[in-house]
Amino acid sequence: MFVFGVNLGAYKSEYSIISSASSTTNCVVSIVKVVHDKFGIENVSMSTIRAAGITDITNNITPNYSEAAETVGRIVPSVNCRLIGVQFRVPVGCQCVRR
């Protein structure tokens, strides 16, 4: 995966398939890279909050494992295994915006 401004220099024109990271990863990885380059990172605990999906049948806020922490470690290998991610899924009445 490639994130502009973080690891785009690792891209090679011979790659036939590339992947952009998720919105969560794109947000977190830039901050992690800057902080790690400037100060160094020992450990990070990150939390994200999102609306519960249609398949997430719940009336409560439920914590779930977030793959974003693993993905950040793949994009910035020097912080791999130093991040823990939790995703909170919150039930909402409407999961879309209409205009």
CSV table of C-alpha atoms in Angstrom, one decimal:
chain,number,residue,atom,x,y,z
A,1,MET,CA,0.0,0.0,0.0
A,2,PHE,CA,1.1,3.5,-0.7
A,3,VAL,CA,0.3,6.8,1.0
A,4,PHE,CA,1.3,10.0,-0.7
A,5,GLY,CA,4.0,11.8,1.4
A,6,VAL,CA,4.8,8.8,3.5
A,7,ASN,CA,6.0,5.9,1.3
A,8,LEU,CA,5.3,6.8,-2.3
A,9,GLY,CA,9.1,6.6,-3.0
A,10,ALA,CA,8.8,2.8,-2.6
A,11,TYR,CA,6.5,2.6,-5.6
A,12,LYS,CA,8.0,1.0,-8.7
A,13,SER,CA,6.6,1.3,-12.2
A,14,GLU,CA,6.8,-2.5,-12.6
A,15,TYR,CA,4.0,-3.0,-10.1
A,16,SER,CA,0.8,-4.0,-11.9
A,17,ILE,CA,-1.5,-3.8,-8.8
A,18,ILE,CA,-1.3,-1.1,-6.2
A,19,SER,CA,-3.6,-0.2,-3.3
A,20,SER,CA,-4.3,3.0,-1.6
A,21,ALA,CA,-4.9,2.7,2.2
A,22,SER,CA,-8.3,3.2,3.9
A,23,SER,CA,-9.4,6.6,5.1
A,24,THR,CA,-8.5,5.7,8.7
A,25,THR,CA,-5.0,4.6,7.7
A,26,ASN,CA,-4.4,7.6,5.4
A,27,CYS,CA,-5.2,9.9,8.4
A,28,VAL,CA,-3.2,8.0,11.0
A,29,VAL,CA,-0.1,7.1,9.0
A,30,SER,CA,0.8,10.6,8.2
A,31,ILE,CA,0.7,11.7,11.8
A,32,VAL,CA,2.6,8.5,12.9
A,33,LYS,CA,5.3,9.1,10.3
A,34,VAL,CA,5.9,12.7,11.3
A,35,VAL,CA,5.9,12.0,15.0
A,36,HIS,CA,8.2,9.0,14.6
A,37,ASP,CA,10.7,10.8,12.4
A,38,LYS,CA,10.8,13.8,14.8
A,39,PHE,CA,10.7,12.2,18.2
A,40,GLY,CA,10.6,8.4,17.8
A,41,ILE,CA,7.7,6.1,18.8
A,42,GLU,CA,7.8,3.4,21.4
A,43,ASN,CA,4.2,2.4,21.4
A,44,VAL,CA,0.9,3.8,20.1
A,45,SER,CA,-2.7,3.1,21.1
A,46,MET,CA,-5.2,4.4,18.5
A,47,SER,CA,-8.9,4.5,18.6
A,48,THR,CA,-11.4,5.1,15.8
A,49,ILE,CA,-15.1,5.7,16.0
A,50,ARG,CA,-17.5,4.8,13.2
A,51,ALA,CA,-21.1,4.1,12.7
A,52,ALA,CA,-22.1,0.5,13.1
A,53,GLY,CA,-22.8,-1.1,9.7
A,54,ILE,CA,-26.0,-2.8,8.6
A,55,THR,CA,-24.5,-6.2,9.5
A,56,ASP,CA,-23.4,-5.0,12.9
A,57,ILE,CA,-26.6,-5.7,14.9
A,58,THR,CA,-26.1,-3.9,18.1
A,59,ASN,CA,-27.8,-1.4,20.4
A,60,ASN,CA,-24.5,-0.7,22.3
A,61,ILE,CA,-21.2,0.8,21.5
A,62,THR,CA,-19.0,-2.2,20.7
A,63,PRO,CA,-15.2,-2.2,20.6
A,64,ASN,CA,-13.6,-4.2,17.8
A,65,TYR,CA,-10.1,-4.9,16.6
A,66,SER,CA,-8.9,-2.4,14.0
A,67,GLU,CA,-6.7,-3.6,11.1
A,68,ALA,CA,-5.5,0.0,10.6
A,69,ALA,CA,-2.7,-0.4,13.2
A,70,GLU,CA,-1.3,-3.4,11.2
A,71,THR,CA,-1.6,-1.5,8.0
A,72,VAL,CA,0.3,1.5,9.4
A,73,GLY,CA,3.1,-0.9,10.4
A,74,ARG,CA,3.3,-2.2,6.9
A,75,ILE,CA,3.5,1.3,5.4
A,76,VAL,CA,6.0,2.6,8.0
A,77,PRO,CA,8.0,-0.6,8.9
A,78,SER,CA,10.0,1.1,11.6
A,79,VAL,CA,6.9,1.3,13.8
A,80,ASN,CA,5.6,-2.2,12.9
A,81,CYS,CA,4.3,-4.1,16.0
A,82,ARG,CA,4.3,-0.9,18.1
A,83,LEU,CA,0.7,0.1,17.4
A,84,ILE,CA,-2.6,-1.3,18.9
A,85,GLY,CA,-5.9,-0.3,17.3
A,86,VAL,CA,-9.4,-0.4,18.6
A,87,GLN,CA,-12.5,0.6,16.5
A,88,PHE,CA,-15.6,1.6,18.3
A,89,ARG,CA,-18.8,0.9,16.4
A,90,VAL,CA,-21.7,3.2,17.4
A,91,PRO,CA,-25.3,2.4,16.5
A,92,VAL,CA,-26.9,5.3,14.7
A,93,GLY,CA,-30.4,5.7,13.2
A,94,CYS,CA,-29.3,6.7,9.7
A,95,GLN,CA,-25.9,5.8,8.2
A,96,CYS,CA,-26.1,8.1,5.2
A,97,VAL,CA,-26.4,11.8,4.4
A,98,ARG,CA,-29.1,12.9,2.0
A,99,ARG,CA,-29.4,16.2,0.2
